[in-house]
Amino acid sequence: MTKAPAMIEPSVGIVLTTYNGGEFLADQLDSLLAQSGVSLHIYVFDDKSSDSTMAILESYAAANPGRFTVVQNDPNSGGTGLNIFRNLPNLPPHHDFVALADQDDIWLPEKVESAIAALNKEKAGLYFSNLLMWDGKEVFGVVEKASPLQKRDYLFAGGSAGCTYVLSKEYFQHLQQILRETELGDIRRISHDWIIYFLARHHGYNVCASGDALIKYRIHPESQYGGMSLGGIGAVSRKYKMLRAGFLRDQISNALLFAREGTEDRAILLNAAKGRLSRLAVLFKYRFTLVRKKPRLLSLLFAFLSFR
């Protein structure tokens, strides 16, 4: 009897950025290595950690030969988004899929395999999903990100947390080429969640928004972004301070670096960059095509009025 040939597991490159994450890193690495149904290689870009992070990474790399590439940035890149965008162009382009990871979450074993199945089913270039709210001990809710896509919802927000993103080989190679051709210059911060989603939609790739929640997303009140998922006055206050400090203004400017000349997307972003009255005109004209959930229109109005 002829034995059936073994199925070839898809090759997945996982991009993990680290900075002083030694307290939680080993649990995350264990969860990445435990992913089912895939052959993976973990690319770690460390921002000059001063704790145990590098020792942990070196130990895992030694124990798992051929499965890790560990790079320490010099100098420090200045933030997760810059770390990712400055290093993605250097990744080998041969992987069937590429996924992004945070240093302090836990991935359920089927996370990547499920994303690949969804990407293949929908012939999509980018996958994102919901997440499990997790305090390090218990799961206490779901971060809902998988609302139906709207025509222009990518102009002023990302799809989900970047740690849920899985990219097809075609879209990843396209993204690499865009990043090689774009001068990031003196950008002080950039949201990779936003720009990766923006570029996928801006360049016509199909996007899969999944209701699966297969990441234990570590949330605590002090976390920069995750803490906003908790809601309440503290989250509103933190978001307002972030907006007042120019977060949305900076991200609009960043999107304009990548927006193609002559497109409606670029025209909308340019108007949003002019001032509050111009942003309000954009909001009035395009309304619910800018957000995936109708209540988010009030949040966008709040954000538009929070800076000059």
mmCIF file of C-alpha atoms in Angstrom:
data_model
loop_
_atom_site.group_PDB
_atom_site.id
_atom_site.type_symbol
_atom_site.label_atom_id
_atom_site.label_comp_id
_atom_site.label_asym_id
_atom_site.label_seq_id
_atom_site.Cartn_x
_atom_site.Cartn_y
_atom_site.Cartn_z
ATOM 1 C CA MET A 1 0.000 0.000 0.000
ATOM 2 C CA THR A 2 1.442 3.345 -1.045
ATOM 3 C CA LYS A 3 1.915 5.750 1.810
ATOM 4 C CA ALA A 4 0.326 9.178 1.294
ATOM 5 C CA PRO A 5 2.909 11.968 0.979
ATOM 6 C CA ALA A 6 3.297 14.170 4.047
ATOM 7 C CA MET A 7 1.679 17.572 3.836
ATOM 8 C CA ILE A 8 4.158 20.406 3.538
ATOM 9 C CA GLU A 9 3.548 22.932 6.287
ATOM 10 C CA PRO A 10 3.430 26.571 5.180
ATOM 11 C CA SER A 11 6.522 28.620 5.972
ATOM 12 C CA VAL A 12 5.794 31.525 8.335
ATOM 13 C CA GLY A 13 8.109 34.322 9.376
ATOM 14 C CA ILE A 14 7.170 35.840 12.735
ATOM 15 C CA VAL A 15 8.414 39.359 13.406
ATOM 16 C CA LEU A 16 8.853 40.063 17.112
ATOM 17 C CA THR A 17 10.069 43.415 18.432
ATOM 18 C CA THR A 18 11.409 43.552 21.983
ATOM 19 C CA TYR A 19 12.424 46.154 24.530
ATOM 20 C CA ASN A 20 12.991 45.299 28.197
ATOM 21 C CA GLY A 21 10.408 42.537 27.980
ATOM 22 C CA GLY A 22 12.207 39.952 30.055
ATOM 23 C CA GLU A 23 9.415 39.583 32.601
ATOM 24 C CA PHE A 24 6.948 38.069 30.108
ATOM 25 C CA LEU A 25 9.045 37.129 27.079
ATOM 26 C CA ALA A 26 9.643 33.415 27.745
ATOM 27 C CA ASP A 27 5.896 32.658 27.914
ATOM 28 C CA GLN A 28 5.344 34.413 24.604
ATOM 29 C CA LEU A 29 8.231 32.605 22.922
ATOM 30 C CA ASP A 30 6.870 29.264 24.162
ATOM 31 C CA SER A 31 3.477 30.082 22.664
ATOM 32 C CA LEU A 32 5.030 31.031 19.315
ATOM 33 C CA LEU A 33 7.056 27.838 19.148
ATOM 34 C CA ALA A 34 3.903 25.831 19.957
ATOM 35 C CA GLN A 35 2.001 27.048 16.860
ATOM 36 C CA SER A 36 0.365 24.118 15.092
ATOM 37 C CA GLY A 37 0.461 23.219 11.398
ATOM 38 C CA VAL A 38 3.188 25.654 10.335
ATOM 39 C CA SER A 39 6.954 25.768 9.891
ATOM 40 C CA LEU A 40 8.059 29.011 11.472
ATOM 41 C CA HIS A 41 11.132 31.165 11.883
ATOM 42 C CA ILE A 42 11.144 33.938 14.487
ATOM 43 C CA TYR A 43 12.892 37.203 13.620
ATOM 44 C CA VAL A 44 13.542 39.279 16.731
ATOM 45 C CA PHE A 45 14.547 42.944 16.570
ATOM 46 C CA ASP A 46 15.553 44.188 19.988
ATOM 47 C CA ASP A 47 15.781 47.904 20.797
ATOM 48 C CA LYS A 48 18.869 47.697 23.024
ATOM 49 C CA SER A 49 17.160 46.157 26.049
ATOM 50 C CA SER A 50 18.943 46.631 29.368
ATOM 51 C CA ASP A 51 17.202 43.794 31.241
ATOM 52 C CA SER A 52 17.278 40.021 30.721
ATOM 53 C CA THR A 53 15.661 40.158 27.264
ATOM 54 C CA MET A 54 18.790 39.435 25.209
ATOM 55 C CA ALA A 55 19.891 36.606 27.504
ATOM 56 C CA ILE A 56 16.466 34.964 27.132
ATOM 57 C CA LEU A 57 16.540 35.358 23.356
ATOM 58 C CA GLU A 58 20.039 33.927 23.087
ATOM 59 C CA SER A 59 19.027 30.954 25.244
ATOM 60 C CA TYR A 60 15.980 30.204 23.065
ATOM 61 C CA ALA A 61 17.984 30.605 19.864
ATOM 62 C CA ALA A 62 20.609 28.141 21.146
ATOM 63 C CA ALA A 63 17.930 25.638 22.160
ATOM 64 C CA ASN A 64 16.098 25.939 18.821
ATOM 65 C CA PRO A 65 18.793 26.016 16.117
ATOM 66 C CA GLY A 66 17.675 27.390 12.787
ATOM 67 C CA ARG A 67 14.436 28.823 14.147
ATOM 68 C CA PHE A 68 15.594 32.225 15.393
ATOM 69 C CA THR A 69 17.293 35.275 13.947
ATOM 70 C CA VAL A 70 18.061 37.798 16.690
ATOM 71 C CA VAL A 71 19.183 41.332 15.845
ATOM 72 C CA GLN A 72 19.892 44.127 18.290
ATOM 73 C CA ASN A 73 19.250 47.553 16.802
ATOM 74 C CA ASP A 74 22.008 50.120 17.118
ATOM 75 C CA PRO A 75 20.964 52.774 17.817
ATOM 76 C CA ASN A 76 17.586 52.229 19.471
ATOM 77 C CA SER A 77 14.928 52.696 16.773
ATOM 78 C CA GLY A 78 12.738 54.901 18.970
ATOM 79 C CA GLY A 79 9.510 52.907 18.960
ATOM 80 C CA THR A 80 7.808 49.709 17.846
ATOM 81 C CA GLY A 81 6.510 51.074 14.544
ATOM 82 C CA LEU A 82 9.900 52.442 13.518
ATOM 83 C CA ASN A 83 11.565 49.215 14.640
ATOM 84 C CA ILE A 84 9.248 47.188 12.408
ATOM 85 C CA PHE A 85 9.370 49.437 9.353
ATOM 86 C CA ARG A 86 13.145 49.836 9.388
ATOM 87 C CA ASN A 87 13.702 46.085 9.645
ATOM 88 C CA LEU A 88 10.936 44.568 7.488
ATOM 89 C CA PRO A 89 12.733 45.385 4.218
ATOM 90 C CA ASN A 90 15.660 43.213 5.356
ATOM 91 C CA LEU A 91 13.636 40.068 5.964
ATOM 92 C CA PRO A 92 14.003 37.243 3.435
ATOM 93 C CA PRO A 93 10.987 37.333 1.103
ATOM 94 C CA HIS A 94 10.520 33.587 0.720
ATOM 95 C CA HIS A 95 8.049 32.865 3.550
ATOM 96 C CA ASP A 96 4.521 31.920 2.532
ATOM 97 C CA PHE A 97 3.151 34.198 5.270
ATOM 98 C CA VAL A 98 4.485 36.775 7.723
ATOM 99 C CA ALA A 99 2.983 37.493 11.157
ATOM 100 C CA LEU A 100 3.657 40.221 13.710
ATOM 101 C CA ALA A 101 3.997 39.563 17.448
ATOM 102 C CA ASP A 102 4.201 41.551 20.685
ATOM 103 C CA GLN A 103 6.609 40.533 23.418
ATOM 104 C CA ASP A 104 4.156 40.039 26.279
ATOM 105 C CA ASP A 105 1.089 38.224 24.903
ATOM 106 C CA ILE A 106 0.230 34.529 24.632
ATOM 107 C CA TRP A 107 -0.819 33.011 21.306
ATOM 108 C CA LEU A 108 -3.190 30.059 21.327
ATOM 109 C CA PRO A 109 -1.715 27.112 19.368
ATOM 110 C CA GLU A 110 -4.058 27.465 16.365
ATOM 111 C CA LYS A 111 -3.600 31.253 15.967
ATOM 112 C CA VAL A 112 -1.424 31.264 12.842
ATOM 113 C CA GLU A 113 -2.950 28.178 11.239
ATOM 114 C CA SER A 114 -6.447 29.679 11.541
ATOM 115 C CA ALA A 115 -5.274 32.980 10.045
ATOM 116 C CA ILE A 116 -3.726 31.182 7.071
ATOM 117 C CA ALA A 117 -6.932 29.234 6.455
ATOM 118 C CA ALA A 118 -8.906 32.502 6.452
ATOM 119 C CA LEU A 119 -6.414 34.233 4.143
ATOM 120 C CA ASN A 120 -6.549 31.361 1.673
ATOM 121 C CA LYS A 121 -10.345 31.113 1.794
ATOM 122 C CA GLU A 122 -10.852 34.824 1.142
ATOM 123 C CA LYS A 123 -7.824 35.221 -1.164
ATOM 124 C CA ALA A 124 -6.742 38.074 1.099
ATOM 125 C CA GLY A 125 -3.448 39.881 1.557
ATOM 126 C CA LEU A 126 -3.944 40.812 5.210
ATOM 127 C CA TYR A 127 -5.659 39.153 8.159
ATOM 128 C CA PHE A 128 -6.579 40.681 11.506
ATOM 129 C CA SER A 129 -8.843 39.613 14.344
ATOM 130 C CA ASN A 130 -10.364 40.156 17.753
ATOM 131 C CA LEU A 131 -8.283 39.566 20.887
ATOM 132 C CA LEU A 132 -8.872 38.134 24.349
ATOM 133 C CA MET A 133 -8.525 40.642 27.187
ATOM 134 C CA TRP A 134 -6.093 39.097 29.635
ATOM 135 C CA ASP A 135 -4.580 40.391 32.854
ATOM 136 C CA GLY A 136 -1.853 37.743 33.000
ATOM 137 C CA LYS A 137 -4.044 35.382 35.015
ATOM 138 C CA GLU A 138 -7.581 35.407 33.660
ATOM 139 C CA VAL A 139 -9.353 36.224 30.408
ATOM 140 C CA PHE A 140 -12.012 38.827 31.200
ATOM 141 C CA GLY A 141 -13.412 39.898 27.847
ATOM 142 C CA VAL A 142 -12.890 40.341 24.129
ATOM 143 C CA VAL A 143 -11.421 43.318 22.274
ATOM 144 C CA GLU A 144 -13.828 43.575 19.340
ATOM 145 C CA LYS A 145 -12.024 44.517 16.113
ATOM 146 C CA ALA A 146 -13.714 42.402 13.450
ATOM 147 C CA SER A 147 -16.558 44.720 12.434
ATOM 148 C CA PRO A 148 -17.488 44.717 8.718
ATOM 149 C CA LEU A 149 -15.117 46.859 6.669
ATOM 150 C CA GLN A 150 -16.297 50.203 5.355
ATOM 151 C CA LYS A 151 -15.152 51.975 2.202
ATOM 152 C CA ARG A 152 -12.692 54.401 3.836
ATOM 153 C CA ASP A 153 -12.257 53.094 7.396
ATOM 154 C CA TYR A 154 -8.499 52.667 6.859
ATOM 155 C CA LEU A 155 -7.834 56.391 6.459
ATOM 156 C CA PHE A 156 -7.904 57.280 10.165
ATOM 157 C CA ALA A 157 -7.418 53.995 12.038
ATOM 158 C CA GLY A 158 -5.738 50.612 11.886
ATOM 159 C CA GLY A 159 -7.534 47.318 11.473
ATOM 160 C CA SER A 160 -6.706 45.815 14.863
ATOM 161 C CA ALA A 161 -3.722 45.424 17.143
ATOM 162 C CA GLY A 162 -0.717 44.687 14.935
ATOM 163 C CA CYS A 163 -0.051 41.457 16.845
ATOM 164 C CA THR A 164 -3.108 39.947 15.125
ATOM 165 C CA TYR A 165 -1.803 40.751 11.622
ATOM 166 C CA VAL A 166 -0.803 37.982 9.234
ATOM 167 C CA LEU A 167 0.311 38.953 5.723
ATOM 168 C CA SER A 168 0.315 36.894 2.555
ATOM 169 C CA LYS A 169 3.597 36.454 0.705
ATOM 170 C CA GLU A 170 2.381 38.700 -2.125
ATOM 171 C CA TYR A 171 1.340 41.554 0.143
ATOM 172 C CA PHE A 172 4.444 41.238 2.312
ATOM 173 C CA GLN A 173 6.759 41.524 -0.686
ATOM 174 C CA HIS A 174 4.748 44.502 -1.933
ATOM 175 C CA LEU A 175 5.011 46.141 1.504
ATOM 176 C CA GLN A 176 8.774 45.543 1.552
ATOM 177 C CA GLN A 177 9.146 47.318 -1.779
ATOM 178 C CA ILE A 178 7.066 50.298 -0.599
ATOM 179 C CA LEU A 179 9.159 50.611 2.561
ATOM 180 C CA ARG A 180 12.395 50.490 0.551
ATOM 181 C CA GLU A 181 11.132 53.349 -1.607
ATOM 182 C CA THR A 182 9.871 55.529 1.272
ATOM 183 C CA GLU A 183 12.196 57.762 3.258
ATOM 184 C CA LEU A 184 11.096 57.660 6.887
ATOM 185 C CA GLY A 185 13.501 60.493 7.696
ATOM 186 C CA ASP A 186 12.901 62.199 11.014
ATOM 187 C CA ILE A 187 9.575 60.533 11.852
ATOM 188 C CA ARG A 188 9.371 60.338 15.633
ATOM 189 C CA ARG A 189 6.588 57.767 15.831
ATOM 190 C CA ILE A 190 4.526 55.755 13.415
ATOM 191 C CA SER A 191 1.652 53.334 13.930
ATOM 192 C CA HIS A 192 2.531 50.142 12.050
ATOM 193 C CA ASP A 193 -0.999 48.844 12.798
ATOM 194 C CA TRP A 194 -2.449 51.780 10.894
ATOM 195 C CA ILE A 195 -0.003 51.977 7.983
ATOM 196 C CA ILE A 196 0.032 48.246 7.193
ATOM 197 C CA TYR A 197 -3.771 48.240 7.104
ATOM 198 C CA PHE A 198 -3.867 51.509 5.150
ATOM 199 C CA LEU A 199 -1.454 50.237 2.494
ATOM 200 C CA ALA A 200 -3.328 46.955 2.058
ATOM 201 C CA ARG A 201 -6.616 48.744 1.391
ATOM 202 C CA HIS A 202 -5.031 51.680 -0.482
ATOM 203 C CA HIS A 203 -3.378 49.265 -2.914
ATOM 204 C CA GLY A 204 -6.456 47.123 -3.431
ATOM 205 C CA TYR A 205 -5.669 44.000 -1.415
ATOM 206 C CA ASN A 206 -8.528 42.035 0.047
ATOM 207 C CA VAL A 207 -8.524 42.113 3.865
ATOM 208 C CA CYS A 208 -9.911 39.436 6.177
ATOM 209 C CA ALA A 209 -11.375 40.700 9.482
ATOM 210 C CA SER A 210 -11.884 37.612 11.637
ATOM 211 C CA GLY A 211 -14.116 37.209 14.670
ATOM 212 C CA ASP A 212 -11.662 34.682 16.105
ATOM 213 C CA ALA A 213 -9.924 35.733 19.319
ATOM 214 C CA LEU A 214 -6.779 33.611 19.540
ATOM 215 C CA ILE A 215 -4.373 35.901 21.372
ATOM 216 C CA LYS A 216 -4.329 36.485 25.115
ATOM 217 C CA TYR A 217 -3.670 40.221 24.859
ATOM 218 C CA ARG A 218 -1.997 41.372 28.032
ATOM 219 C CA ILE A 219 -3.869 44.429 29.316
ATOM 220 C CA HIS A 220 -3.234 46.486 32.391
ATOM 221 C CA PRO A 221 -4.195 50.076 33.219
ATOM 222 C CA GLU A 222 -0.667 51.393 32.627
ATOM 223 C CA SER A 223 -0.161 49.862 29.174
ATOM 224 C CA GLN A 224 0.146 52.521 26.486
ATOM 225 C CA TYR A 225 -2.496 51.230 24.083
ATOM 226 C CA GLY A 226 -3.950 48.073 25.599
ATOM 227 C CA GLY A 227 -5.134 49.961 28.649
ATOM 228 C CA MET A 228 -7.535 51.929 26.454
ATOM 229 C CA SER A 229 -9.481 48.721 25.846
ATOM 230 C CA LEU A 230 -10.494 48.737 29.508
ATOM 231 C CA GLY A 231 -12.727 51.763 28.990
ATOM 232 C CA GLY A 232 -13.653 54.174 31.760
ATOM 233 C CA ILE A 233 -12.394 57.637 32.646
ATOM 234 C CA GLY A 234 -8.754 56.558 32.788
ATOM 235 C CA ALA A 235 -8.832 55.267 29.211
ATOM 236 C CA VAL A 236 -10.604 58.401 27.947
ATOM 237 C CA SER A 237 -8.090 60.624 29.727
ATOM 238 C CA ARG A 238 -5.144 58.697 28.276
ATOM 239 C CA LYS A 239 -6.579 58.859 24.773
ATOM 240 C CA TYR A 240 -7.209 62.596 25.065
ATOM 241 C CA LYS A 241 -3.637 63.236 26.221
ATOM 242 C CA MET A 242 -2.298 61.168 23.352
ATOM 243 C CA LEU A 243 -4.392 63.097 20.835
ATOM 244 C CA ARG A 244 -3.437 66.450 22.353
ATOM 245 C CA ALA A 245 0.204 65.405 22.006
ATOM 246 C CA GLY A 246 -0.349 65.100 18.248
ATOM 247 C CA PHE A 247 -0.803 61.363 17.710
ATOM 248 C CA LEU A 248 -3.546 61.644 15.080
ATOM 249 C CA ARG A 249 -1.872 64.614 13.405
ATOM 250 C CA ASP A 250 1.372 62.659 13.129
ATOM 251 C CA GLN A 251 -0.341 59.550 11.777
ATOM 252 C CA ILE A 252 -2.155 61.562 9.103
ATOM 253 C CA SER A 253 1.211 62.989 8.063
ATOM 254 C CA ASN A 254 2.669 59.480 8.041
ATOM 255 C CA ALA A 255 -0.158 58.156 5.856
ATOM 256 C CA LEU A 256 0.501 60.996 3.409
ATOM 257 C CA LEU A 257 4.058 59.704 2.991
ATOM 258 C CA PHE A 258 2.568 56.547 1.486
ATOM 259 C CA ALA A 259 -0.605 57.828 -0.234
ATOM 260 C CA ARG A 260 -0.409 57.791 -4.016
ATOM 261 C CA GLU A 261 -0.681 61.038 -5.951
ATOM 262 C CA GLY A 262 -4.026 61.711 -7.580
ATOM 263 C CA THR A 263 -6.044 59.363 -5.392
ATOM 264 C CA GLU A 264 -9.150 60.267 -3.420
ATOM 265 C CA ASP A 265 -7.458 58.815 -0.333
ATOM 266 C CA ARG A 266 -4.649 61.353 -0.619
ATOM 267 C CA ALA A 267 -7.085 64.240 -1.164
ATOM 268 C CA ILE A 268 -9.033 63.301 1.976
ATOM 269 C CA LEU A 269 -5.852 63.024 4.053
ATOM 270 C CA LEU A 270 -4.596 66.372 2.764
ATOM 271 C CA ASN A 271 -7.863 68.027 3.786
ATOM 272 C CA ALA A 272 -7.684 66.365 7.190
ATOM 273 C CA ALA A 273 -4.200 67.803 7.653
ATOM 274 C CA LYS A 274 -5.295 71.410 7.037
ATOM 275 C CA GLY A 275 -7.174 72.183 10.246
ATOM 276 C CA ARG A 276 -10.266 71.554 12.305
ATOM 277 C CA LEU A 277 -12.763 73.102 9.901
ATOM 278 C CA SER A 278 -11.357 71.109 7.015
ATOM 279 C CA ARG A 279 -11.462 67.906 9.100
ATOM 280 C CA LEU A 280 -15.074 68.591 10.040
ATOM 281 C CA ALA A 281 -15.889 69.028 6.348
ATOM 282 C CA VAL A 282 -14.296 65.628 5.668
ATOM 283 C CA LEU A 283 -16.314 64.087 8.482
ATOM 284 C CA PHE A 284 -19.572 65.600 7.233
ATOM 285 C CA LYS A 285 -18.978 64.563 3.607
ATOM 286 C CA TYR A 286 -17.835 60.976 4.168
ATOM 287 C CA ARG A 287 -19.445 60.216 7.550
ATOM 288 C CA PHE A 288 -20.042 56.495 8.158
ATOM 289 C CA THR A 289 -17.713 55.317 5.389
ATOM 290 C CA LEU A 290 -14.838 56.423 7.676
ATOM 291 C CA VAL A 291 -15.642 54.065 10.581
ATOM 292 C CA ARG A 292 -16.533 50.381 10.936
ATOM 293 C CA LYS A 293 -19.029 50.978 13.753
ATOM 294 C CA LYS A 294 -21.414 53.938 13.764
ATOM 295 C CA PRO A 295 -20.698 54.946 17.393
ATOM 296 C CA ARG A 296 -17.052 55.365 16.385
ATOM 297 C CA LEU A 297 -18.042 58.457 14.404
ATOM 298 C CA LEU A 298 -18.315 60.357 17.694
ATOM 299 C CA SER A 299 -14.862 59.136 18.675
ATOM 300 C CA LEU A 300 -13.488 60.325 15.349
ATOM 301 C CA LEU A 301 -15.171 63.710 15.834
ATOM 302 C CA PHE A 302 -13.566 63.929 19.267
ATOM 303 C CA ALA A 303 -10.202 63.035 17.762
ATOM 304 C CA PHE A 304 -10.563 65.576 14.932
ATOM 305 C CA LEU A 305 -11.271 68.389 17.417
ATOM 306 C CA SER A 306 -8.434 67.461 19.795
ATOM 307 C CA PHE A 307 -5.646 69.214 17.887
ATOM 308 C CA ARG A 308 -5.272 72.197 15.629
#
